[in-house]
């Protein structure tokens, strides 16, 4: 388990801009992370290799095809011959998203090698520590409890802690928000009827908005929240440009809620950016003290974290106090505990897209409920993310982005019974595969 307990044991949150990454979907850990790793490896080798062999292990091997891992890596290594090895047999991995890059000479001999882990949200780690992240940011505490206490003592909002700590936060947050807005609009305006892949899953965002905007409230509000979050999730599934919040697979929750408050409720843009800052701080605390990787802790680390971030943002926009904002985020995570990651055929589509929609709706509810209280409660946000991390460690690997259990298994058995054994499109990780947490 990651550091827990006293103040000195808590890692400081990293920059919120290590959390918010602009990139192409459908998966931060399976597409953005590997693409970053491939680009960094090419920069590390002293001379341009004759070829590169990329060996994918664990969850990357099991669901990488559906997550477009190979396409992402090829994009980064354009001009260099690439060979892929999909190793679903090797167990006892340091991380479920392990990959090895081998630089090959003209004779095929390995000239350089690098093993690296895609730890979620497009972030990387190797055996020497984090890779490619910025310098640690000097936030005044590693837990949300400490940050809340500091803000309360100093009379500072959560977003003001970000303002005081990050470099040029408002220019950077403006860029993040522009990409989020654009992803909502593209998803709503898309004329494509179906998403890429063998599932032939229909896009629903445009239809949801068209049918929902003529309803009376509260149904209209629910429909628009659903449409906006679906729009981003569908764009992500189609490989569009989105912002990890905290991951690609959960990228629709936060922008869906913020777009609703901005365009429907008329909340000023500056307030949206401040809410985005607060959401990023909550997400960074989760990332530092637990995990945002579905391959490590299941979907509770992705959708659960996104819901917490959005709930905190929503509570702030509604005028919540620091304790009320913290409470909203805690409720959101608490009721996603145990959520599995079992993508059908390895695509970030079923159940991922609808989960973005339901988490966006839940975040709005959590924010409203928290403001009906004084913010006092018995289980803290820090408590619940610790429990989330331990719960993730207890989940069988079949439920941590290996496409071996749950809905993925149901679908595979259904297709096999209809078409024969060749219908199973995803090679699941074997029973003896074990994923180890940081």
Coordinates of N, CA and C in Angstrom, one line a residue, residues 87-307:
X87 N 2.7 -10.5 -25.0 CA 3.0 -11.6 -24.0 C 1.9 -11.6 -22.9
X88 N 1.0 -12.5 -23.0 CA -0.1 -12.7 -22.0 C 0.2 -13.7 -21.0
X89 N 1.4 -14.4 -21.1 CA 1.7 -15.5 -20.2 C 2.6 -15.2 -19.0
X90 N 3.5 -14.2 -19.2 CA 4.4 -13.8 -18.1 C 3.6 -13.2 -16.9
X91 N 3.8 -13.8 -15.8 CA 3.2 -13.3 -14.5 C 4.2 -12.6 -13.7
X92 N 3.8 -12.3 -12.4 CA 4.7 -11.7 -11.4 C 5.3 -10.4 -11.9
X93 N 4.5 -9.6 -12.5 CA 5.0 -8.3 -13.1 C 5.0 -7.2 -12.0
X94 N 5.9 -6.3 -12.1 CA 6.0 -5.2 -11.2 C 4.8 -4.3 -11.3
X95 N 4.2 -4.3 -12.5 CA 3.0 -3.5 -12.7 C 2.2 -4.2 -13.8
X96 N 0.9 -4.2 -13.8 CA 0.1 -4.8 -14.8 C 0.2 -4.2 -16.2
X97 N 0.7 -2.9 -16.3 CA 0.9 -2.3 -17.6 C 2.4 -2.2 -17.8
X98 N 3.0 -3.3 -18.0 CA 4.5 -3.3 -18.3 C 4.8 -3.5 -19.7
X99 N 5.8 -2.7 -20.2 CA 6.2 -2.9 -21.6 C 7.7 -2.8 -21.7
X100 N 8.3 -3.5 -22.6 CA 9.8 -3.4 -22.8 C 10.1 -3.0 -24.3
X101 N 11.0 -2.0 -24.4 CA 11.4 -1.6 -25.7 C 12.8 -2.1 -25.9
X102 N 13.1 -2.8 -27.1 CA 14.4 -3.2 -27.4 C 14.8 -2.6 -28.7
X103 N 15.9 -1.8 -28.7 CA 16.5 -1.3 -29.9 C 17.3 -2.3 -30.6
X104 N 17.0 -2.6 -31.9 CA 17.7 -3.6 -32.6 C 18.7 -3.1 -33.7
X105 N 19.8 -3.8 -33.8 CA 20.8 -3.4 -34.8 C 20.4 -4.0 -36.1
X106 N 21.3 -3.8 -37.2 CA 21.0 -4.4 -38.5 C 21.0 -5.9 -38.5
X107 N 21.7 -6.5 -37.5 CA 21.7 -8.0 -37.5 C 20.6 -8.5 -36.6
X108 N 19.8 -7.7 -36.0 CA 18.7 -8.1 -35.1 C 19.1 -8.2 -33.7
X109 N 20.4 -7.9 -33.4 CA 20.8 -8.0 -32.0 C 20.3 -6.8 -31.2
X110 N 20.0 -7.1 -29.9 CA 19.5 -6.0 -29.0 C 20.7 -5.1 -28.6
X111 N 20.5 -3.8 -29.0 CA 21.6 -2.8 -28.6 C 21.2 -2.0 -27.4
X112 N 20.0 -1.9 -27.1 CA 19.5 -1.1 -25.9 C 18.2 -1.6 -25.5
X113 N 17.8 -1.5 -24.3 CA 16.6 -2.0 -23.8 C 16.1 -1.2 -22.6
X114 N 14.8 -1.0 -22.5 CA 14.1 -0.2 -21.5 C 12.8 -0.9 -21.1
X115 N 12.6 -1.1 -19.8 CA 11.4 -1.6 -19.3 C 10.7 -0.5 -18.6
X116 N 9.4 -0.2 -18.9 CA 8.7 0.9 -18.3 C 7.3 0.5 -18.1
X117 N 6.7 1.2 -17.1 CA 5.3 0.9 -16.7 C 4.4 2.1 -17.0
X118 N 3.2 1.8 -17.5 CA 2.2 2.9 -17.8 C 1.3 2.8 -16.6
X119 N 1.4 3.8 -15.7 CA 0.7 3.7 -14.4 C -0.6 4.4 -14.3
X120 N -1.1 4.9 -15.4 CA -2.4 5.5 -15.4 C -2.4 7.0 -15.7
X121 N -3.4 7.5 -16.4 CA -3.4 8.9 -16.7 C -2.4 9.3 -17.7
X122 N -1.8 8.4 -18.5 CA -0.7 8.8 -19.4 C 0.7 8.9 -18.7
X123 N 0.7 8.6 -17.4 CA 2.0 8.7 -16.6 C 2.8 7.5 -16.7
X124 N 4.1 7.6 -16.5 CA 5.1 6.5 -16.7 C 6.0 6.4 -15.5
X125 N 6.4 5.2 -15.2 CA 7.4 4.9 -14.2 C 8.3 3.8 -14.7
X126 N 9.6 3.9 -14.4 CA 10.5 2.7 -14.6 C 11.1 2.3 -13.2
X127 N 12.1 1.5 -13.2 CA 12.6 1.0 -12.0 C 13.4 2.1 -11.2
X128 N 13.6 3.2 -11.8 CA 14.3 4.3 -11.1 C 13.3 5.4 -10.6
X129 N 12.1 5.2 -10.9 CA 11.1 6.2 -10.4 C 10.2 6.8 -11.5
X130 N 9.5 7.9 -11.3 CA 8.7 8.5 -12.3 C 9.5 9.0 -13.5
X131 N 8.8 8.9 -14.6 CA 9.5 9.3 -15.9 C 8.7 10.4 -16.5
X132 N 9.5 11.5 -16.8 CA 8.9 12.6 -17.6 C 8.0 13.5 -16.9
X133 N 7.7 13.3 -15.6 CA 6.9 14.3 -14.9 C 7.7 15.5 -14.5
X134 N 7.0 16.5 -14.1 CA 7.6 17.8 -13.7 C 8.1 17.6 -12.3
X135 N 8.8 18.6 -11.8 CA 9.3 18.6 -10.4 C 8.1 18.6 -9.4
X136 N 8.4 17.9 -8.3 CA 7.3 17.9 -7.2 C 6.8 19.3 -6.9
X137 N 5.6 19.5 -6.8 CA 5.0 20.8 -6.4 C 4.9 21.0 -4.9
X138 N 5.2 22.1 -4.4 CA 5.3 22.3 -2.9 C 3.9 22.6 -2.3
X139 N 3.0 21.7 -2.5 CA 1.7 21.9 -1.8 C 1.9 21.7 -0.3
X140 N 1.1 22.5 0.5 CA 1.3 22.4 1.9 C 0.7 21.2 2.6
X141 N 0.9 20.1 2.1 CA 0.4 18.8 2.7 C 0.1 17.8 1.7
X142 N 0.2 16.5 2.1 CA 0.0 15.4 1.2 C -1.3 14.8 1.2
X143 N -2.1 15.1 2.2 CA -3.5 14.6 2.3 C -4.5 15.7 2.1
X144 N -5.7 15.3 1.8 CA -6.8 16.3 1.6 C -7.1 17.0 3.0
X145 N -7.0 16.2 4.0 CA -7.2 16.7 5.4 C -6.3 17.8 5.7
X146 N -5.0 17.7 5.3 CA -4.0 18.7 5.6 C -4.2 19.9 4.7
X147 N -4.5 19.7 3.5 CA -4.8 20.8 2.6 C -6.0 21.6 3.0
X148 N -7.0 20.9 3.4 CA -8.3 21.6 3.9 C -7.9 22.4 5.2
X149 N -7.2 21.8 6.1 CA -6.8 22.5 7.3 C -6.0 23.8 7.0
X150 N -5.1 23.6 6.1 CA -4.2 24.8 5.7 C -5.1 25.9 5.1
X151 N -5.9 25.5 4.2 CA -6.8 26.4 3.5 C -7.7 27.2 4.5
X152 N -8.2 26.4 5.5 CA -9.1 27.0 6.5 C -8.4 28.0 7.3
X153 N -7.2 27.6 7.7 CA -6.3 28.5 8.6 C -5.9 29.8 7.9
X154 N -5.6 29.6 6.6 CA -5.1 30.8 5.8 C -6.2 31.5 5.1
X155 N -7.4 31.0 5.2 CA -8.5 31.7 4.5 C -8.5 31.5 3.0
X156 N -8.0 30.3 2.5 CA -7.8 30.1 1.1 C -8.7 29.0 0.6
X157 N -9.3 29.2 -0.6 CA -10.0 28.1 -1.2 C -9.1 27.1 -1.8
X158 N -9.6 25.9 -2.2 CA -8.8 24.9 -2.8 C -8.1 25.4 -4.1
X159 N -8.9 26.2 -4.9 CA -8.3 26.7 -6.1 C -7.2 27.7 -5.9
X160 N -7.3 28.4 -4.7 CA -6.2 29.3 -4.4 C -4.9 28.6 -4.0
X161 N -5.0 27.4 -3.5 CA -3.8 26.6 -3.2 C -3.1 26.3 -4.5
X162 N -3.9 26.0 -5.5 CA -3.4 25.7 -6.9 C -2.7 26.9 -7.4
X163 N -3.4 28.1 -7.3 CA -2.9 29.3 -7.8 C -1.6 29.7 -7.2
X164 N -1.4 29.4 -5.9 CA -0.2 29.8 -5.2 C 1.0 28.8 -5.5
X165 N 0.6 27.6 -6.0 CA 1.6 26.5 -6.1 C 2.1 26.3 -7.5
X166 N 1.2 26.3 -8.4 CA 1.5 25.9 -9.8 C 2.1 27.1 -10.6
X167 N 2.8 26.8 -11.6 CA 3.4 27.8 -12.5 C 2.4 28.2 -13.6
X168 N 2.1 29.4 -13.7 CA 1.2 30.0 -14.7 C -0.1 29.1 -14.8
X169 N -0.8 28.9 -13.7 CA -2.0 28.0 -13.8 C -3.1 28.4 -14.7
X170 N -3.4 29.7 -14.8 CA -4.6 30.1 -15.5 C -4.5 30.0 -17.0
X171 N -3.3 30.3 -17.5 CA -3.1 30.1 -18.9 C -3.2 28.6 -19.3
X172 N -2.6 27.8 -18.5 CA -2.6 26.4 -18.7 C -4.0 25.8 -18.6
X173 N -4.7 26.2 -17.5 CA -6.1 25.7 -17.4 C -7.0 26.2 -18.5
X174 N -6.8 27.4 -19.0 CA -7.5 27.9 -20.1 C -7.3 26.9 -21.3
X175 N -6.1 26.5 -21.6 CA -5.8 25.6 -22.7 C -6.5 24.2 -22.4
X176 N -6.5 23.8 -21.2 CA -7.2 22.5 -20.9 C -8.7 22.6 -21.1
X177 N -9.2 23.7 -20.6 CA -10.7 23.9 -20.8 C -11.1 24.0 -22.3
X178 N -10.3 24.7 -23.1 CA -10.6 24.8 -24.5 C -10.7 23.4 -25.2
X179 N -9.8 22.5 -24.8 CA -9.8 21.2 -25.4 C -11.0 20.4 -24.8
X180 N -11.3 20.6 -23.6 CA -12.5 19.9 -23.0 C -13.8 20.4 -23.7
X181 N -13.9 21.7 -23.9 CA -15.1 22.3 -24.6 C -15.2 21.7 -26.0
X182 N -14.1 21.7 -26.7 CA -14.1 21.2 -28.1 C -14.5 19.8 -28.2
X183 N -14.1 19.0 -27.2 CA -14.4 17.5 -27.2 C -15.9 17.3 -27.0
X184 N -16.5 18.2 -26.1 CA -18.0 18.1 -26.0 C -18.7 18.4 -27.3
X185 N -18.3 19.5 -27.9 CA -18.9 20.0 -29.1 C -18.8 19.0 -30.2
X186 N -17.6 18.5 -30.4 CA -17.4 17.5 -31.5 C -18.2 16.3 -31.3
X187 N -18.3 15.8 -30.0 CA -19.2 14.6 -29.7 C -20.6 14.9 -30.0
X188 N -21.1 16.1 -29.7 CA -22.5 16.5 -29.9 C -22.8 16.7 -31.4
X189 N -21.8 17.1 -32.2 CA -22.0 17.4 -33.6 C -21.7 16.3 -34.5
X190 N -21.1 15.2 -34.0 CA -20.7 14.1 -34.9 C -21.8 13.6 -35.7
X191 N -21.6 13.3 -36.9 CA -22.5 12.7 -37.8 C -22.3 11.2 -38.0
X192 N -21.2 10.7 -37.3 CA -21.0 9.3 -37.3 C -22.0 8.6 -36.5
X193 N -22.6 7.5 -37.1 CA -23.6 6.8 -36.4 C -23.1 5.8 -35.4
X194 N -21.9 5.2 -35.7 CA -21.3 4.2 -34.9 C -19.8 4.5 -34.5
X195 N -19.4 3.9 -33.4 CA -18.0 4.0 -33.0 C -17.2 3.0 -33.7
X196 N -15.9 3.2 -33.8 CA -15.0 2.2 -34.5 C -15.0 0.9 -33.7
X197 N -14.7 -0.2 -34.4 CA -14.5 -1.5 -33.8 C -15.6 -2.4 -34.1
X198 N -15.4 -3.7 -33.7 CA -16.3 -4.8 -34.0 C -17.7 -4.7 -33.3
X199 N -17.8 -4.0 -32.2 CA -19.0 -3.9 -31.5 C -20.1 -3.1 -32.2
X200 N -19.7 -2.2 -33.1 CA -20.6 -1.4 -33.8 C -21.6 -0.7 -32.9
X201 N -21.0 -0.1 -31.8 CA -21.8 0.6 -30.8 C -22.2 1.9 -31.3
X202 N -23.5 2.2 -31.2 CA -24.1 3.5 -31.7 C -23.7 4.6 -30.8
X203 N -23.4 5.7 -31.4 CA -23.2 7.0 -30.7 C -24.6 7.5 -30.2
X204 N -24.6 8.0 -29.0 CA -25.9 8.4 -28.4 C -26.0 9.9 -27.9
X205 N -24.8 10.6 -27.9 CA -24.8 11.9 -27.3 C -25.7 12.9 -28.1
X206 N -25.6 12.9 -29.4 CA -26.4 13.9 -30.1 C -27.9 13.6 -29.9
X207 N -28.3 12.4 -30.0 CA -29.7 12.0 -29.8 C -30.2 12.4 -28.4
X208 N -29.3 12.1 -27.4 CA -29.7 12.4 -26.1 C -29.9 13.9 -25.9
X209 N -29.1 14.7 -26.5 CA -29.2 16.2 -26.4 C -30.5 16.6 -27.1
X210 N -30.7 16.1 -28.3 CA -31.8 16.6 -29.1 C -33.2 16.2 -28.5
X211 N -33.3 15.0 -27.9 CA -34.5 14.6 -27.3 C -34.7 15.2 -25.9
X212 N -33.5 15.5 -25.2 CA -33.6 15.9 -23.8 C -33.8 17.4 -23.6
X213 N -33.4 18.2 -24.6 CA -33.5 19.7 -24.3 C -34.9 20.2 -24.4
X214 N -35.8 19.5 -24.9 CA -37.2 19.9 -24.9 C -38.0 19.4 -23.7
X215 N -37.4 18.7 -22.9 CA -38.1 18.2 -21.7 C -38.2 19.3 -20.6
X216 N -39.0 19.1 -19.7 CA -39.1 20.0 -18.5 C -38.1 19.6 -17.5
X217 N -37.6 20.5 -16.7 CA -36.7 20.2 -15.6 C -37.5 19.4 -14.5
X218 N -36.8 18.5 -13.8 CA -35.4 18.2 -13.8 C -34.9 17.3 -14.9
X219 N -35.9 16.6 -15.7 CA -35.5 15.7 -16.7 C -34.5 16.3 -17.7
X220 N -34.8 17.6 -18.1 CA -34.0 18.3 -19.1 C -32.5 18.4 -18.6
X221 N -32.3 18.8 -17.3 CA -31.0 18.9 -16.7 C -30.3 17.6 -16.7
X222 N -31.0 16.5 -16.4 CA -30.4 15.2 -16.4 C -29.9 14.8 -17.8
X223 N -30.8 15.1 -18.7 CA -30.5 14.7 -20.1 C -29.3 15.4 -20.7
X224 N -29.2 16.7 -20.3 CA -28.1 17.5 -20.8 C -26.8 17.1 -20.2
X225 N -26.8 16.8 -18.9 CA -25.6 16.3 -18.2 C -25.2 15.0 -18.9
X226 N -26.2 14.1 -19.2 CA -25.9 12.9 -19.8 C -25.3 13.1 -21.2
X227 N -25.9 14.0 -22.0 CA -25.4 14.2 -23.4 C -24.0 14.7 -23.4
X228 N -23.7 15.7 -22.5 CA -22.4 16.3 -22.5 C -21.3 15.3 -22.1
X229 N -21.6 14.5 -21.1 CA -20.6 13.5 -20.7 C -20.4 12.4 -21.8
X230 N -21.5 11.9 -22.3 CA -21.5 10.9 -23.4 C -20.7 11.4 -24.6
X231 N -20.8 12.7 -24.9 CA -20.2 13.3 -26.1 C -18.6 13.1 -26.0
X232 N -18.1 13.4 -24.8 CA -16.6 13.3 -24.6 C -16.2 11.8 -24.6
X233 N -17.0 11.0 -23.9 CA -16.6 9.6 -23.8 C -16.7 8.9 -25.2
X234 N -17.6 9.3 -26.0 CA -17.7 8.8 -27.4 C -16.5 9.3 -28.3
X235 N -16.2 10.6 -28.1 CA -15.0 11.1 -28.8 C -13.8 10.4 -28.4
X236 N -13.6 10.1 -27.1 CA -12.5 9.3 -26.7 C -12.4 7.9 -27.3
X237 N -13.6 7.3 -27.3 CA -13.6 5.9 -27.9 C -13.3 5.9 -29.3
X238 N -13.5 7.0 -30.0 CA -13.2 7.1 -31.4 C -11.8 7.6 -31.7
X239 N -11.0 7.8 -30.6 CA -9.6 8.2 -30.8 C -9.5 9.7 -31.0
X240 N -10.5 10.5 -30.6 CA -10.4 11.9 -30.6 C -9.5 12.5 -29.6
X241 N -9.2 13.8 -29.7 CA -8.4 14.5 -28.7 C -9.2 14.9 -27.5
X242 N -8.8 14.5 -26.3 CA -9.5 14.8 -25.1 C -8.4 15.2 -24.0
X243 N -8.9 15.4 -22.8 CA -8.1 15.7 -21.6 C -8.3 14.5 -20.6
X244 N -7.2 13.9 -20.2 CA -7.3 12.9 -19.1 C -7.8 13.6 -17.8
X245 N -8.9 13.0 -17.3 CA -9.5 13.7 -16.1 C -10.1 12.6 -15.2
X246 N -9.4 11.7 -14.6 CA -7.9 11.7 -14.6 C -7.4 10.8 -15.7
X247 N -8.2 10.1 -16.4 CA -7.8 9.1 -17.4 C -8.6 9.3 -18.7
X248 N -8.2 8.7 -19.8 CA -9.0 8.8 -21.0 C -10.4 8.1 -20.8
X249 N -10.4 6.9 -20.2 CA -11.6 6.1 -20.0 C -12.6 6.8 -19.2
X250 N -12.2 7.8 -18.4 CA -13.1 8.6 -17.5 C -13.2 10.0 -17.9
X251 N -12.8 10.3 -19.1 CA -12.6 11.7 -19.5 C -13.8 12.5 -19.7
X252 N -15.0 11.9 -19.7 CA -16.2 12.6 -20.0 C -16.9 13.2 -18.7
X253 N -16.5 12.7 -17.6 CA -17.3 13.1 -16.4 C -17.1 14.5 -16.0
X254 N -15.9 15.0 -15.8 CA -15.7 16.4 -15.4 C -16.1 17.4 -16.5
X255 N -15.6 17.2 -17.7 CA -16.1 18.2 -18.7 C -17.6 18.2 -18.9
X256 N -18.2 17.1 -18.8 CA -19.6 17.0 -19.0 C -20.3 17.9 -17.9
X257 N -19.9 17.8 -16.7 CA -20.5 18.6 -15.6 C -20.2 20.1 -15.8
X258 N -18.9 20.4 -16.1 CA -18.5 21.8 -16.2 C -19.2 22.5 -17.4
X259 N -19.3 21.7 -18.5 CA -19.9 22.3 -19.7 C -21.4 22.6 -19.4
X260 N -22.0 21.8 -18.6 CA -23.4 22.0 -18.2 C -23.6 23.3 -17.4
X261 N -22.7 23.4 -16.4 CA -22.8 24.6 -15.6 C -22.5 25.9 -16.4
X262 N -21.5 25.8 -17.3 CA -21.1 26.9 -18.1 C -22.2 27.3 -19.1
X263 N -22.7 26.4 -19.9 CA -23.6 26.7 -21.0 C -25.0 26.7 -20.7
X264 N -25.4 25.9 -19.7 CA -26.8 25.9 -19.3 C -27.1 26.8 -18.1
X265 N -26.3 26.8 -17.1 CA -26.5 27.6 -15.9 C -25.8 29.0 -16.0
X266 N -25.0 29.2 -17.0 CA -24.4 30.5 -17.2 C -23.3 30.8 -16.2
X267 N -22.6 29.8 -15.7 CA -21.5 30.1 -14.8 C -20.4 30.7 -15.5
X268 N -19.8 31.8 -15.1 CA -18.7 32.5 -15.8 C -17.5 31.6 -16.0
X269 N -16.8 31.8 -17.1 CA -15.6 31.0 -17.5 C -14.6 31.0 -16.4
X270 N -14.3 32.1 -15.7 CA -13.3 32.1 -14.7 C -13.7 31.2 -13.6
X271 N -14.9 31.1 -13.2 CA -15.4 30.2 -12.2 C -15.2 28.7 -12.6
X272 N -15.4 28.5 -13.9 CA -15.2 27.1 -14.4 C -13.7 26.7 -14.3
X273 N -12.8 27.7 -14.6 CA -11.4 27.4 -14.4 C -11.0 27.2 -13.0
X274 N -11.6 27.9 -12.1 CA -11.3 27.7 -10.7 C -11.8 26.3 -10.2
X275 N -12.9 25.9 -10.7 CA -13.5 24.6 -10.4 C -12.6 23.5 -11.0
X276 N -12.0 23.7 -12.2 CA -11.1 22.8 -12.8 C -9.8 22.7 -12.0
X277 N -9.4 23.8 -11.4 CA -8.2 23.7 -10.5 C -8.5 22.9 -9.3
X278 N -9.6 23.1 -8.7 CA -10.0 22.3 -7.5 C -10.1 20.8 -7.8
X279 N -10.8 20.5 -8.9 CA -10.9 19.1 -9.3 C -9.5 18.5 -9.6
X280 N -8.6 19.2 -10.2 CA -7.3 18.7 -10.4 C -6.5 18.4 -9.1
X281 N -6.7 19.3 -8.1 CA -6.1 19.1 -6.8 C -6.6 17.8 -6.2
X282 N -7.9 17.5 -6.2 CA -8.4 16.3 -5.6 C -7.9 15.1 -6.4
X283 N -7.9 15.2 -7.7 CA -7.3 14.1 -8.5 C -5.9 13.8 -8.2
X284 N -5.1 14.9 -8.0 CA -3.7 14.7 -7.7 C -3.4 14.0 -6.4
X285 N -4.3 14.3 -5.4 CA -4.2 13.6 -4.1 C -4.5 12.1 -4.3
X286 N -5.5 11.8 -5.1 CA -5.8 10.4 -5.4 C -4.6 9.7 -6.0
X287 N -4.1 10.4 -7.0 CA -2.9 9.8 -7.8 C -1.7 9.6 -6.9
X288 N -1.5 10.5 -6.0 CA -0.3 10.4 -5.1 C -0.4 9.3 -4.0
X289 N -1.7 9.2 -3.5 CA -1.9 8.3 -2.4 C -2.6 7.0 -2.7
X290 N -3.1 6.8 -3.9 CA -3.7 5.6 -4.3 C -3.4 5.3 -5.8
X291 N -4.3 5.3 -6.7 CA -4.1 5.0 -8.1 C -5.3 5.5 -8.9
X292 N -4.9 5.9 -10.1 CA -6.0 6.2 -11.1 C -6.0 5.2 -12.3
X293 N -5.4 4.1 -12.1 CA -5.2 3.1 -13.1 C -6.2 1.9 -13.0
X294 N -7.0 1.7 -14.0 CA -7.9 0.6 -14.0 C -7.3 -0.7 -14.0
X295 N -6.1 -0.8 -14.5 CA -5.3 -2.1 -14.5 C -4.7 -2.4 -13.1
X296 N -4.7 -1.4 -12.3 CA -4.1 -1.5 -10.9 C -5.2 -1.7 -9.9
X297 N -6.3 -0.9 -10.0 CA -7.3 -0.9 -8.9 C -8.7 -1.1 -9.5
X298 N -8.9 -1.4 -10.7 CA -10.2 -1.4 -11.3 C -10.8 -0.1 -11.7
X299 N -12.0 -0.1 -12.1 CA -12.6 1.2 -12.6 C -12.9 2.2 -11.4
X300 N -12.9 1.7 -10.2 CA -13.1 2.7 -9.1 C -12.0 3.7 -9.1
X301 N -10.8 3.4 -9.6 CA -9.7 4.3 -9.7 C -9.8 5.3 -10.8
X302 N -10.6 5.0 -11.8 CA -10.8 5.9 -13.0 C -12.1 6.6 -12.9
X303 N -13.2 5.9 -13.0 CA -14.6 6.5 -12.9 C -14.8 7.1 -11.5
X304 N -14.4 6.3 -10.5 CA -14.6 6.8 -9.1 C -13.8 8.1 -8.8
X305 N -12.6 8.1 -9.3 CA -11.8 9.4 -9.2 C -12.4 10.5 -10.0
X306 N -12.8 10.2 -11.2 CA -13.4 11.3 -12.0 C -14.7 11.8 -11.3
X307 N -15.5 10.9 -10.7 CA -16.7 11.4 -10.1 C -16.3 12.3 -8.9

